mmCIF file of C-alpha atoms in Angstrom:
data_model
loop_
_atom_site.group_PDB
_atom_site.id
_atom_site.type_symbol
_atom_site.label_atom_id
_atom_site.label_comp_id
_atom_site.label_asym_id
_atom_site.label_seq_id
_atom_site.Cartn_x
_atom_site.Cartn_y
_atom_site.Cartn_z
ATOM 1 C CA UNK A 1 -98.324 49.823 -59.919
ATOM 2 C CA UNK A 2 -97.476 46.220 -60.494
ATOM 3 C CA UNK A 3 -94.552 47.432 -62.464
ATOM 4 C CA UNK A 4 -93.257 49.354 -59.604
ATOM 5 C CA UNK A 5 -93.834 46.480 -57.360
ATOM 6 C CA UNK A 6 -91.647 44.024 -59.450
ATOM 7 C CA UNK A 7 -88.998 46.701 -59.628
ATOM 8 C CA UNK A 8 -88.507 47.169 -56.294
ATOM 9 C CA UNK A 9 -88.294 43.334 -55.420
ATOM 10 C CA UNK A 10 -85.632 43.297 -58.215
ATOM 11 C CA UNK A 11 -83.468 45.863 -56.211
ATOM 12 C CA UNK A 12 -84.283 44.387 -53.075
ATOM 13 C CA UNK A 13 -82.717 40.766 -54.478
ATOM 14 C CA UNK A 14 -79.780 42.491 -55.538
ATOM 15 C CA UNK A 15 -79.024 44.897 -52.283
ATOM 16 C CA UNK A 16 -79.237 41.147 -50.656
ATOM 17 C CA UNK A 17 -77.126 38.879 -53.189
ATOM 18 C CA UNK A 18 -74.842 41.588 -52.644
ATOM 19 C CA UNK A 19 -74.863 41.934 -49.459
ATOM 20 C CA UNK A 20 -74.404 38.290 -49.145
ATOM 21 C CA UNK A 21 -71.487 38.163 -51.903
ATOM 22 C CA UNK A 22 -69.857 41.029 -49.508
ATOM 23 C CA UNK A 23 -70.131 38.818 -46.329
ATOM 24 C CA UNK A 24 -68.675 35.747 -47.915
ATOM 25 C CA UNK A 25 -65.694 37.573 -49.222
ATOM 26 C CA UNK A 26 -64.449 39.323 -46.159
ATOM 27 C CA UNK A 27 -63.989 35.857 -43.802
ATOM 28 C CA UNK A 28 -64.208 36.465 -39.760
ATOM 29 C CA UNK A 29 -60.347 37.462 -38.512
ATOM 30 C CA UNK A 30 -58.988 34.194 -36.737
ATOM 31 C CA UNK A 31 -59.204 34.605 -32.284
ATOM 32 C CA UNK A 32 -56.783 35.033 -30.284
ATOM 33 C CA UNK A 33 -55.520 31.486 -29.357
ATOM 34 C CA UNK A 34 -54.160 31.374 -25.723
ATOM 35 C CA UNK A 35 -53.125 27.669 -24.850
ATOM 36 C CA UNK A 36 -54.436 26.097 -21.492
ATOM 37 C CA UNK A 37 -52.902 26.290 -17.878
ATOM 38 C CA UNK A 38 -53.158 23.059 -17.091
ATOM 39 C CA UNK A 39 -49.920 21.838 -17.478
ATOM 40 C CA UNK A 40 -49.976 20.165 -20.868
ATOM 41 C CA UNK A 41 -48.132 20.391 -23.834
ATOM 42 C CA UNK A 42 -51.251 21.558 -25.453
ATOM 43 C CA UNK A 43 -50.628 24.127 -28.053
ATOM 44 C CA UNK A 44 -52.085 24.800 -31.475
ATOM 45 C CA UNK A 45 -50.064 25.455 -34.162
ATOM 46 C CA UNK A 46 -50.609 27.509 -37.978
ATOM 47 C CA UNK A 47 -48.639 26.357 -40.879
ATOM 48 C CA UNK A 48 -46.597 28.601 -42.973
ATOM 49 C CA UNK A 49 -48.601 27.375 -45.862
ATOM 50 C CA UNK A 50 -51.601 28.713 -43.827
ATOM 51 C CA UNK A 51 -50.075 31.693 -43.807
ATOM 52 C CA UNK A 52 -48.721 32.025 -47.125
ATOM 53 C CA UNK A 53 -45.191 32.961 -45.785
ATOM 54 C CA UNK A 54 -42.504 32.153 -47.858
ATOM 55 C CA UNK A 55 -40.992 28.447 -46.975
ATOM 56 C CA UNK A 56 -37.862 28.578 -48.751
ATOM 57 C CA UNK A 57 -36.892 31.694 -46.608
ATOM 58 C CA UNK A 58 -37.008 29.265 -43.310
ATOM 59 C CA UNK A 59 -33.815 27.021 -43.922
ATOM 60 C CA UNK A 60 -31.573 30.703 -44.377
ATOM 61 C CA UNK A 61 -33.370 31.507 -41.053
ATOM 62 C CA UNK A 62 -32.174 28.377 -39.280
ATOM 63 C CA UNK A 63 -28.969 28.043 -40.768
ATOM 64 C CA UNK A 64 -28.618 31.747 -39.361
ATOM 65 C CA UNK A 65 -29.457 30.810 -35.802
ATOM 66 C CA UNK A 66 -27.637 27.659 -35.510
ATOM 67 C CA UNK A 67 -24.620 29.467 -36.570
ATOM 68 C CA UNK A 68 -25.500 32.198 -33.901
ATOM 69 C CA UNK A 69 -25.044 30.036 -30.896
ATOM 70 C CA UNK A 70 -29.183 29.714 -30.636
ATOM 71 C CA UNK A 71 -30.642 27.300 -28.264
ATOM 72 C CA UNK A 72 -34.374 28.145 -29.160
ATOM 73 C CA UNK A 73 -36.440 29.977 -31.474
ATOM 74 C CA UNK A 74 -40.043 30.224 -31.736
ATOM 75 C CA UNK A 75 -42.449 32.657 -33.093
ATOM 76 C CA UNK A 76 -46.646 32.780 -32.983
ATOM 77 C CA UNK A 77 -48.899 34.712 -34.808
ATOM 78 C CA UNK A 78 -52.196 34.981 -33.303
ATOM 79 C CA UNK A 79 -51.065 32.638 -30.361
ATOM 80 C CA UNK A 80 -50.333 29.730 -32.512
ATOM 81 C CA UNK A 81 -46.763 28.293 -32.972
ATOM 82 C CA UNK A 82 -45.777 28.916 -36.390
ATOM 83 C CA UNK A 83 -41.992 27.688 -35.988
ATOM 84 C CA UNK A 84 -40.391 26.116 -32.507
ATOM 85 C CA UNK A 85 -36.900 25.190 -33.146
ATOM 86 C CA UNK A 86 -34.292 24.382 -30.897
ATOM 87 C CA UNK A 87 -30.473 23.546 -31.273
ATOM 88 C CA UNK A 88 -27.360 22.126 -29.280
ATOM 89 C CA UNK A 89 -28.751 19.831 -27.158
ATOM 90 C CA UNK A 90 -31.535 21.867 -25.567
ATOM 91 C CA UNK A 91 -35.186 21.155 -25.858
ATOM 92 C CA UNK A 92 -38.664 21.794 -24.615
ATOM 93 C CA UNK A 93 -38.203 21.442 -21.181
ATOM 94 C CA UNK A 94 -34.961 22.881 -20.441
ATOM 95 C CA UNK A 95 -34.424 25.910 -18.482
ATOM 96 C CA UNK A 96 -32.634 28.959 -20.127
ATOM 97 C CA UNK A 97 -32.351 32.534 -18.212
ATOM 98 C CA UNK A 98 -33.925 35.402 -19.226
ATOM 99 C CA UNK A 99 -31.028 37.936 -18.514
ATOM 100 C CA UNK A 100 -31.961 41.297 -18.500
ATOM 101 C CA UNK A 101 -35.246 40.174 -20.556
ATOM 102 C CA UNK A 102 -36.258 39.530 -17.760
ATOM 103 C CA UNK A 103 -36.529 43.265 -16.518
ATOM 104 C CA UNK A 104 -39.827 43.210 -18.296
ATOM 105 C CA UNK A 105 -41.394 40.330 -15.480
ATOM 106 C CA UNK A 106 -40.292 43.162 -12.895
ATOM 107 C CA UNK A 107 -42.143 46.275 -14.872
ATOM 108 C CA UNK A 108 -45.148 44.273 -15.027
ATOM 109 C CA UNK A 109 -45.433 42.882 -11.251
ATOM 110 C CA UNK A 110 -44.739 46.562 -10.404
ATOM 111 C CA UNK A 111 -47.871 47.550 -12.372
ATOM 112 C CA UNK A 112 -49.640 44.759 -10.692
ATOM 113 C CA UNK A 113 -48.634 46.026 -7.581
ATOM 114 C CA UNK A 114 -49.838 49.536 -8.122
ATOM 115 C CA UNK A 115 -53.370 48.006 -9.662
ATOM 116 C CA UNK A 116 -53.656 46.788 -6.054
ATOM 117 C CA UNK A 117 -52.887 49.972 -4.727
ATOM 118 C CA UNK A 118 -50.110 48.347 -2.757
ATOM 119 C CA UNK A 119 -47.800 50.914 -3.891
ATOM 120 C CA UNK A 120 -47.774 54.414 -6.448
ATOM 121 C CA UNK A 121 -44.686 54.101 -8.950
ATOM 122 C CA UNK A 122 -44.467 58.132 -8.201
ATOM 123 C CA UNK A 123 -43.518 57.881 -5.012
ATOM 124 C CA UNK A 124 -40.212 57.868 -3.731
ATOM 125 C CA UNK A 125 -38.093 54.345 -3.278
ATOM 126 C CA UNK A 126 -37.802 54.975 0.290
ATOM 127 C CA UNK A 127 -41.288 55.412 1.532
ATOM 128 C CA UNK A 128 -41.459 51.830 0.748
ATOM 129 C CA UNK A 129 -37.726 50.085 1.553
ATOM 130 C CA UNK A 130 -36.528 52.693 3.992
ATOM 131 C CA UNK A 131 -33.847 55.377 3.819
ATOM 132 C CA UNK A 132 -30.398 54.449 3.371
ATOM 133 C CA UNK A 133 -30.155 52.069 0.433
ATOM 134 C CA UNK A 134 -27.539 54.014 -1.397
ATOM 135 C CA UNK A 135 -24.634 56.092 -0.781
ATOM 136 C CA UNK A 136 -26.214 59.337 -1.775
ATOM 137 C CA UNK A 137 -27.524 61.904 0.815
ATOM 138 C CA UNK A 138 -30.988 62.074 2.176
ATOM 139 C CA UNK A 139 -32.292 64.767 0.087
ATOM 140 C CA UNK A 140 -30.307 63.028 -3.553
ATOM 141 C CA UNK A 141 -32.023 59.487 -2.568
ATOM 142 C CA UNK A 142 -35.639 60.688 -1.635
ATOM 143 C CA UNK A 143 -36.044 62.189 -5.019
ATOM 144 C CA UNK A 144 -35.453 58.865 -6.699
ATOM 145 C CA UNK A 145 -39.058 57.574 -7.082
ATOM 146 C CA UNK A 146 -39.804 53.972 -7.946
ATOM 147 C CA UNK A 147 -40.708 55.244 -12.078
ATOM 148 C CA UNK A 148 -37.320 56.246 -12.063
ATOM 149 C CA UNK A 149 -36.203 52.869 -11.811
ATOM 150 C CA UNK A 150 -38.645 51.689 -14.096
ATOM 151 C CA UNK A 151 -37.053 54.190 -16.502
ATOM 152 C CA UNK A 152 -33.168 54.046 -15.769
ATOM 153 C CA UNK A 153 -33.234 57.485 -15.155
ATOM 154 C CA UNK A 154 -32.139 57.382 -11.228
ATOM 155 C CA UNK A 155 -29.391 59.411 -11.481
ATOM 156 C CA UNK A 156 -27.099 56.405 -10.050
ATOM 157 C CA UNK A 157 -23.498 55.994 -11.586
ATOM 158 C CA UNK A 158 -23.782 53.421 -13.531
ATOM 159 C CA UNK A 159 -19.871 52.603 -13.636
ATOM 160 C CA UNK A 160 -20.287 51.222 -9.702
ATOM 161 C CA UNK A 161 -23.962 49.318 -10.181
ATOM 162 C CA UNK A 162 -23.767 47.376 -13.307
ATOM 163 C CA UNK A 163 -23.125 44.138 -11.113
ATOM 164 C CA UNK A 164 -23.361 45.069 -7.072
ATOM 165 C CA UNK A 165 -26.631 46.634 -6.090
ATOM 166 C CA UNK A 166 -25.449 47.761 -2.772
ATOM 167 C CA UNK A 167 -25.370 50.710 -0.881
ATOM 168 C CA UNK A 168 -21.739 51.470 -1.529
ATOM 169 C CA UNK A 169 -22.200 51.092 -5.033
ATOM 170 C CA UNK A 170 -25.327 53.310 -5.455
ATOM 171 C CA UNK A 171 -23.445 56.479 -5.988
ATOM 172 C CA UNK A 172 -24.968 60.032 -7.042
ATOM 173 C CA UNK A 173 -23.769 61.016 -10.466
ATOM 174 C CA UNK A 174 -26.741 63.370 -11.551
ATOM 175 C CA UNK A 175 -29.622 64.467 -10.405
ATOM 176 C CA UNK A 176 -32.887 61.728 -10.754
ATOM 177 C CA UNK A 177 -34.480 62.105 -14.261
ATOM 178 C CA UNK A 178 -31.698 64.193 -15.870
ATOM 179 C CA UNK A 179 -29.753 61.405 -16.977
ATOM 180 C CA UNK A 180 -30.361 57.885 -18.545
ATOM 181 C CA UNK A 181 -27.516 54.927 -17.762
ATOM 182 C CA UNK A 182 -29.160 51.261 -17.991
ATOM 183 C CA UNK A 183 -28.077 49.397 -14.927
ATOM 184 C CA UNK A 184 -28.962 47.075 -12.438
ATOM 185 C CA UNK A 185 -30.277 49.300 -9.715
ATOM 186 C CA UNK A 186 -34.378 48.380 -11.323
ATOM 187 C CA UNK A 187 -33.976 45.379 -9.072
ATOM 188 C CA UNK A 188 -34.870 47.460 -5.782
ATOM 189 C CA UNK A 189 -38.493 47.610 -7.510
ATOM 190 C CA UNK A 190 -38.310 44.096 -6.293
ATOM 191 C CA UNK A 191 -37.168 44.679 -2.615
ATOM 192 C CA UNK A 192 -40.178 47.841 -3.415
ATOM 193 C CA UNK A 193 -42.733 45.227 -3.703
ATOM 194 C CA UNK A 194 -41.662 42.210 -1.342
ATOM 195 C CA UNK A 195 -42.433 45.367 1.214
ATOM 196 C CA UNK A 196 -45.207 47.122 0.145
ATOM 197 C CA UNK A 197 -47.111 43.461 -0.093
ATOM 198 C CA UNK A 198 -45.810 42.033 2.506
ATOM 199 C CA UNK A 199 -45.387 39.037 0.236
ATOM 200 C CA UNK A 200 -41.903 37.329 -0.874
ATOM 201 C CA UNK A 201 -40.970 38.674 -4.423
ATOM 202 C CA UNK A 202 -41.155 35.240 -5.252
ATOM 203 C CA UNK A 203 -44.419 34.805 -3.867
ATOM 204 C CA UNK A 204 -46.211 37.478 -5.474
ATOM 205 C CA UNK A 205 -44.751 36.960 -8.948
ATOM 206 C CA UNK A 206 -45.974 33.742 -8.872
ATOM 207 C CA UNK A 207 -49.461 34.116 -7.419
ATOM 208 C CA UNK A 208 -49.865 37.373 -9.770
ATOM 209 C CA UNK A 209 -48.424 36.492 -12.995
ATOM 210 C CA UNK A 210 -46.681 32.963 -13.221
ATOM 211 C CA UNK A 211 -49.702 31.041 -12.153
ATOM 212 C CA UNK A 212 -52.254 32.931 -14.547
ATOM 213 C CA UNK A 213 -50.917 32.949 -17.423
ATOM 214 C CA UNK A 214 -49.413 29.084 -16.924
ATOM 215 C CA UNK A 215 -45.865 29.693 -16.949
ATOM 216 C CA UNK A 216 -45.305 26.537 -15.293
ATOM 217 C CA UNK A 217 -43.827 25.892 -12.008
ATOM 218 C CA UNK A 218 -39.929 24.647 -13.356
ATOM 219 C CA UNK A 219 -39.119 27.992 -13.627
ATOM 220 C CA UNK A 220 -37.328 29.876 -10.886
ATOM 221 C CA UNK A 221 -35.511 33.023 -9.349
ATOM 222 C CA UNK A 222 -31.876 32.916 -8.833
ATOM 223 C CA UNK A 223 -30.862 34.783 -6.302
ATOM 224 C CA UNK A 224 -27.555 35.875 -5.559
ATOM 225 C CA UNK A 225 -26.755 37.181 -2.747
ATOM 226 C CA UNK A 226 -23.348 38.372 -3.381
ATOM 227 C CA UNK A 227 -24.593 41.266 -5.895
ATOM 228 C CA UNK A 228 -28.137 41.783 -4.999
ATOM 229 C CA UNK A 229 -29.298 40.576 -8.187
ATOM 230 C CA UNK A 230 -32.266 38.113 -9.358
ATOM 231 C CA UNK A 231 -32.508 36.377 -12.777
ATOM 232 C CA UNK A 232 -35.290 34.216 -14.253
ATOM 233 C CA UNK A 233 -34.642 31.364 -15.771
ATOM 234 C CA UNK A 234 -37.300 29.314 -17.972
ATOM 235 C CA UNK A 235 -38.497 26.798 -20.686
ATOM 236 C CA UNK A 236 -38.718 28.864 -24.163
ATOM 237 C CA UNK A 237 -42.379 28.217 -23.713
ATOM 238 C CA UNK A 238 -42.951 29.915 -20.567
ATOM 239 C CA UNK A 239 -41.218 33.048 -22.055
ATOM 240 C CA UNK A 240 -43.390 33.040 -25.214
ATOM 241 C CA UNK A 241 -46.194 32.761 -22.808
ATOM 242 C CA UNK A 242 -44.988 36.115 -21.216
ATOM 243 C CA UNK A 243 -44.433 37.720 -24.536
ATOM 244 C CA UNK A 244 -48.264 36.802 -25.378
ATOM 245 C CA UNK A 245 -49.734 38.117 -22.474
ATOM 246 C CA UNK A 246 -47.561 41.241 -23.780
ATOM 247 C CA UNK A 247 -48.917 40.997 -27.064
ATOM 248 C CA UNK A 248 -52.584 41.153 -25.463
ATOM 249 C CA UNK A 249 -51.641 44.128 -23.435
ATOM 250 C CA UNK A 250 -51.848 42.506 -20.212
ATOM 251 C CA UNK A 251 -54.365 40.326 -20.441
ATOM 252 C CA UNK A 252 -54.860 36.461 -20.936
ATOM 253 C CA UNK A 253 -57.507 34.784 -22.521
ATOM 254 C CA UNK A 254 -60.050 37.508 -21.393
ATOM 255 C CA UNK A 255 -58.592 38.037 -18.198
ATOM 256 C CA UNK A 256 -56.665 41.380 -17.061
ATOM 257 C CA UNK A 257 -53.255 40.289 -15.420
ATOM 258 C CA UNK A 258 -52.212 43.980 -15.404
ATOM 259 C CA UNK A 259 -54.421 46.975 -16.783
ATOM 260 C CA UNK A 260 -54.287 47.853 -20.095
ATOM 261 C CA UNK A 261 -53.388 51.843 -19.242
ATOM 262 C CA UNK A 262 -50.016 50.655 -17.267
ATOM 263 C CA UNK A 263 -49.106 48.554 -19.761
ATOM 264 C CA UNK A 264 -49.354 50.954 -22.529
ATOM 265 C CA UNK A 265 -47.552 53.150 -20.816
ATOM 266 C CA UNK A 266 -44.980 50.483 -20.141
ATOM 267 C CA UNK A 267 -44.098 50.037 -24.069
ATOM 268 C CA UNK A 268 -44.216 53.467 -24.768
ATOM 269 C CA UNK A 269 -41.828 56.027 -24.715
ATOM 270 C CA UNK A 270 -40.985 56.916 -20.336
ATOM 271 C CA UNK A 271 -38.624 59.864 -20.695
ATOM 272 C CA UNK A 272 -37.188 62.568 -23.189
ATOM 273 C CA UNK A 273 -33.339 61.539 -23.120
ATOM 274 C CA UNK A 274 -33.844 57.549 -24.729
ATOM 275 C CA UNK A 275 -37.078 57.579 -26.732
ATOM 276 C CA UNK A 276 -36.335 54.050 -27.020
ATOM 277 C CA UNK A 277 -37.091 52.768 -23.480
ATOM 278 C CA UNK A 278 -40.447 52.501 -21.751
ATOM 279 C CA UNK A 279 -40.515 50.730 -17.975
ATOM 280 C CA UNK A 280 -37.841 48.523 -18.944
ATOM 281 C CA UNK A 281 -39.048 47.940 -22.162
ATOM 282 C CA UNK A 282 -37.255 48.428 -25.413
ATOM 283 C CA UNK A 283 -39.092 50.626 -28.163
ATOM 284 C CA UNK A 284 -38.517 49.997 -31.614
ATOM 285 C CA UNK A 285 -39.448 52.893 -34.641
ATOM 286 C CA UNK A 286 -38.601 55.854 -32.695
ATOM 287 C CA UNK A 287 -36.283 58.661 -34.382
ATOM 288 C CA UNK A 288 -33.091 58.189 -31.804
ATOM 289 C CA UNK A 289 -31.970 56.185 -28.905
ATOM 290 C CA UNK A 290 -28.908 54.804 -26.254
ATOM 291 C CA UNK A 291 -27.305 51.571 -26.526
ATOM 292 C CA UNK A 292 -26.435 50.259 -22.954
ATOM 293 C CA UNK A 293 -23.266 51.686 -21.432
ATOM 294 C CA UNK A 294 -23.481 54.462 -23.805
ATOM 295 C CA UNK A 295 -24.509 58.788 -23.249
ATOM 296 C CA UNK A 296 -24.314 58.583 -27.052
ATOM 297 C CA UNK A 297 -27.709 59.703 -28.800
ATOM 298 C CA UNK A 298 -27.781 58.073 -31.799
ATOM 299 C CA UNK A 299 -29.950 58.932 -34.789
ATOM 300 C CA UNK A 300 -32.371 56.040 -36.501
ATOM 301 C CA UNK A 301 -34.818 53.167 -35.083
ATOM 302 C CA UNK A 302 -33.120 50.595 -32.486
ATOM 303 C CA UNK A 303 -33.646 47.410 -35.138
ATOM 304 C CA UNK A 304 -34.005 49.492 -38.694
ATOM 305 C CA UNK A 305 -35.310 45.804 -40.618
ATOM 306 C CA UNK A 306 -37.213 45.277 -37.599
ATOM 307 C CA UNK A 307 -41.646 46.501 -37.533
ATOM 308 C CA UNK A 308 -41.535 49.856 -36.719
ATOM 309 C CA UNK A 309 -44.437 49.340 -33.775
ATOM 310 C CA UNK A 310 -42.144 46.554 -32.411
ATOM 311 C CA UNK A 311 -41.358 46.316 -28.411
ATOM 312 C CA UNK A 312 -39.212 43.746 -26.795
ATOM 313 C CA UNK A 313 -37.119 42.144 -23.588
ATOM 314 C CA UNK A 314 -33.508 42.312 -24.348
ATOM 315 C CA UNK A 315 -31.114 40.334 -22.309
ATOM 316 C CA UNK A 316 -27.514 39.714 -21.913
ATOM 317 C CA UNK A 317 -26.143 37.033 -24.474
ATOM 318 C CA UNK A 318 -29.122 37.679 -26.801
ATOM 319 C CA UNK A 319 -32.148 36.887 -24.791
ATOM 320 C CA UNK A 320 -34.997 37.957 -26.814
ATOM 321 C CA UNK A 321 -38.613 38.363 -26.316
ATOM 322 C CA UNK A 322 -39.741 40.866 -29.814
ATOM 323 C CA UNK A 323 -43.609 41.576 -29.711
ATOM 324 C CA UNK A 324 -45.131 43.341 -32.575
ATOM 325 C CA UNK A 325 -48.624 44.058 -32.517
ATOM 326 C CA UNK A 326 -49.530 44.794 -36.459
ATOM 327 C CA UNK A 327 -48.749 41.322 -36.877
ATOM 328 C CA UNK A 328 -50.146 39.597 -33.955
ATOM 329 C CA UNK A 329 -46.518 38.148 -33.313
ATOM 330 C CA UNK A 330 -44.126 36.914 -30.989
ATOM 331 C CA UNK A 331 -41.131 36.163 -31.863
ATOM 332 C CA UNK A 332 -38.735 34.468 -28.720
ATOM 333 C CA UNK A 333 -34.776 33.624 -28.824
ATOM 334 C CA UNK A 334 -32.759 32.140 -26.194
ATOM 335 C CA UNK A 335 -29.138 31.182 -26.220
ATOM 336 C CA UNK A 336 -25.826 31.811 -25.786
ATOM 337 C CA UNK A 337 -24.263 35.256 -27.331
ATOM 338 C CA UNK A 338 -24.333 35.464 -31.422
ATOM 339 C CA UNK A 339 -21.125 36.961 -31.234
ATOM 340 C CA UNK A 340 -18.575 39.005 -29.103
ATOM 341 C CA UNK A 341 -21.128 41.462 -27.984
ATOM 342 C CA UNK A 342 -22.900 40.512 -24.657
ATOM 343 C CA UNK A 343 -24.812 43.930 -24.218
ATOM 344 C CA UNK A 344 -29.053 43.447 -24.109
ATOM 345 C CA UNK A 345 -28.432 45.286 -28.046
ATOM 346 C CA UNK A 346 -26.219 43.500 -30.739
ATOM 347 C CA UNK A 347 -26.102 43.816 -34.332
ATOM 348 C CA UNK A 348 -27.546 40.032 -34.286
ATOM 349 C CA UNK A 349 -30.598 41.808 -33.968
ATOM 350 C CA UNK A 350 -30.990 43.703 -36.929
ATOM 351 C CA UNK A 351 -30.190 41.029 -39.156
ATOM 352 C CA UNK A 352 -31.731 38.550 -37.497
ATOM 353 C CA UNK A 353 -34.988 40.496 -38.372
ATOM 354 C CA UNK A 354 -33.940 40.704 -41.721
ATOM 355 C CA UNK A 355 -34.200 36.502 -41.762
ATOM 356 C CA UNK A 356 -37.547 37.112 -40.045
ATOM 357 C CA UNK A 357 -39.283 39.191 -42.051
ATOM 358 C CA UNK A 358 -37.940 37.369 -45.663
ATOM 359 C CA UNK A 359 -40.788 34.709 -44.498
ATOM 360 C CA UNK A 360 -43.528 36.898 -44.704
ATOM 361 C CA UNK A 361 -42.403 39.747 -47.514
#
């Protein structure tokens, strides 16, 4: 019996050094960091080193974007600031627009919106700014709902909208959700919300989103009046901010800016013509897609050396906001166009990613 006894305190030990050895060897996954909203320049950073990326890959990588026209590159990885770079005279605290990246603030104030059942994204663009805000009849224009702005599938001719959002240049080309053309009409989702909160867009943008998630209050709205159209403009801070809310799904710090169901849906494929768009989102990894101001289908990923689960804000000149989730990254560019193109899609962006991702292969 006293055998048995000794035997079992043997196994017992073991089951626990064990256990123990297993515990020590598999160390607790770094948080989330989220830097404060006070206004500070508070930020915590992770070395390369830390990371055992590859530090002879970063001078290629700079060397790259200075040559690109860059005027700031950062990226995070779990929150932290692993690189922040900037070039030609611009620095921390200058403002930069977002371009057409910033379609993504308008998806996600929309969503807010909805959360706070000021407004349903299936209901028709009218209900909530009145009939008469394009040139199409009655019956065309009611059957453009407010998702198929979010989608760029309004049916809208996108050879008359690209730059005036106006009633004479909303013109029907095809029926709503037959056709995808990116264009500029996703800016009525702004008018959209201004009404259905009864709340300047600027207001409620930065009450709702700027505000929580410390964006800072430097940044600002352009409005022009002569085309309808609104662009952000911000430190490269502020947009990394944005792109880690993003990589979060909506929420900061523990706190749910916009619901975790919209936003999914947001970054995930919205239609069957481009499986590469979500609510003005870009999708990288999916098996076709459009390039702006293109009908063309074309065969492959968007970015082919970028992560396959990647999303991202795309804007004119090479405005870039790429999330990418199995990596807990952010990755933000601003500047002036890399080269000739000016489209929200360049080549810049493929190998650009091919810079990236030498760091950490």
């Amino acid at each position: 019996m006293k055998k048995h006894f000794t035997l079992l305190l043997v196994a017992l030990s073991l089951i626990s050094c064990s256990h123990n050895s297993t515990t020590e060897d598999s160390p607790t996954p770094e948080a989330m960091y989220f830097p404060p909203n006070d206004g500070s320049s508070t930020w915590e950073t992770k070395s390369l080193n830390d990371l055992g990326w590859n530090q002879s890959a970063v001078q290629p990588l700079l060397d790259y974007l200075t040559t690109k026209n860059s005027k700031s590159f950062m990226i995070l990885v779990n929150g932290r600031i692993v690189m922040e770079n900037y070039f030609n005279g611009h620095d921390a605290n200058t403002l930069w627009y977002w371009a057409s990246a910033g379609k993504t603030l308008t998806s996600t104030v929309t969503g807010i919106a909805q959360q706070e059942n000021y407004l349903n994204i299936n209901n028709k663009v009218s209900q909530y700014i009145g009939t008469g805000w394009t040139s199409e009849t009655l019956a065309q224009e009611n059957n453009i709902t407010c998702k198929h702005l979010l989608t760029m599938s309004s049916g809208l001719d996108d050879d008359y909208n690209s730059d005036f959002v106006e009633p004479t240049n909303l013109i029907y080309k095809a029926d709503a959700g037959t056709r995808w053309a990116y264009d500029n009409v996703y800016v009525k989702l702004q008018d959209v919300v201004a009404a259905a909160t009864g709340q300047s867009w600027e207001s409620y943008f930065n009450t709702k989103l700027r505000n929580k998630i410390g964006m800072g209050t430097t940044g600002f709205w352009y409005n022009d009046s002569s085309t309808g159209l609104r662009t952000y403009s911000s430190t490269t801070r502020s947009m990394a901010r944005f792109g880690l809310m993003a990589l979060n799904k909506g929420k900061w710090n523990g706190t749910e800016i916009i619901n975790e169901t919209y936003f999914n849906q947001a970054t995930s494929v919205s239609q069957s013509i481009n499986l590469s768009y979500g609510y003005l989102w870009w999708i990288n990894g999916q098996s076709s897609y459009h390039l702006p101001s293109s009908q063309l289908q074309l065969p492959g990923s968007l970015i082919p050396h970028g992560p396959t689960d990647m999303f991202m804000a795309l804007g004119k000149n090479d405005q870039k906001i790429y999330v990418i989730p199995s990596k807990k990254m952010v990755v933000i560019r601003m500047g002036n166009a890399a080269d000739n193109q000016t489209m929200a899609l360049s080549d810049f962006d493929d190998v650009l990613w091919q810079k990236i991702s030498a760091l950490y292969q």
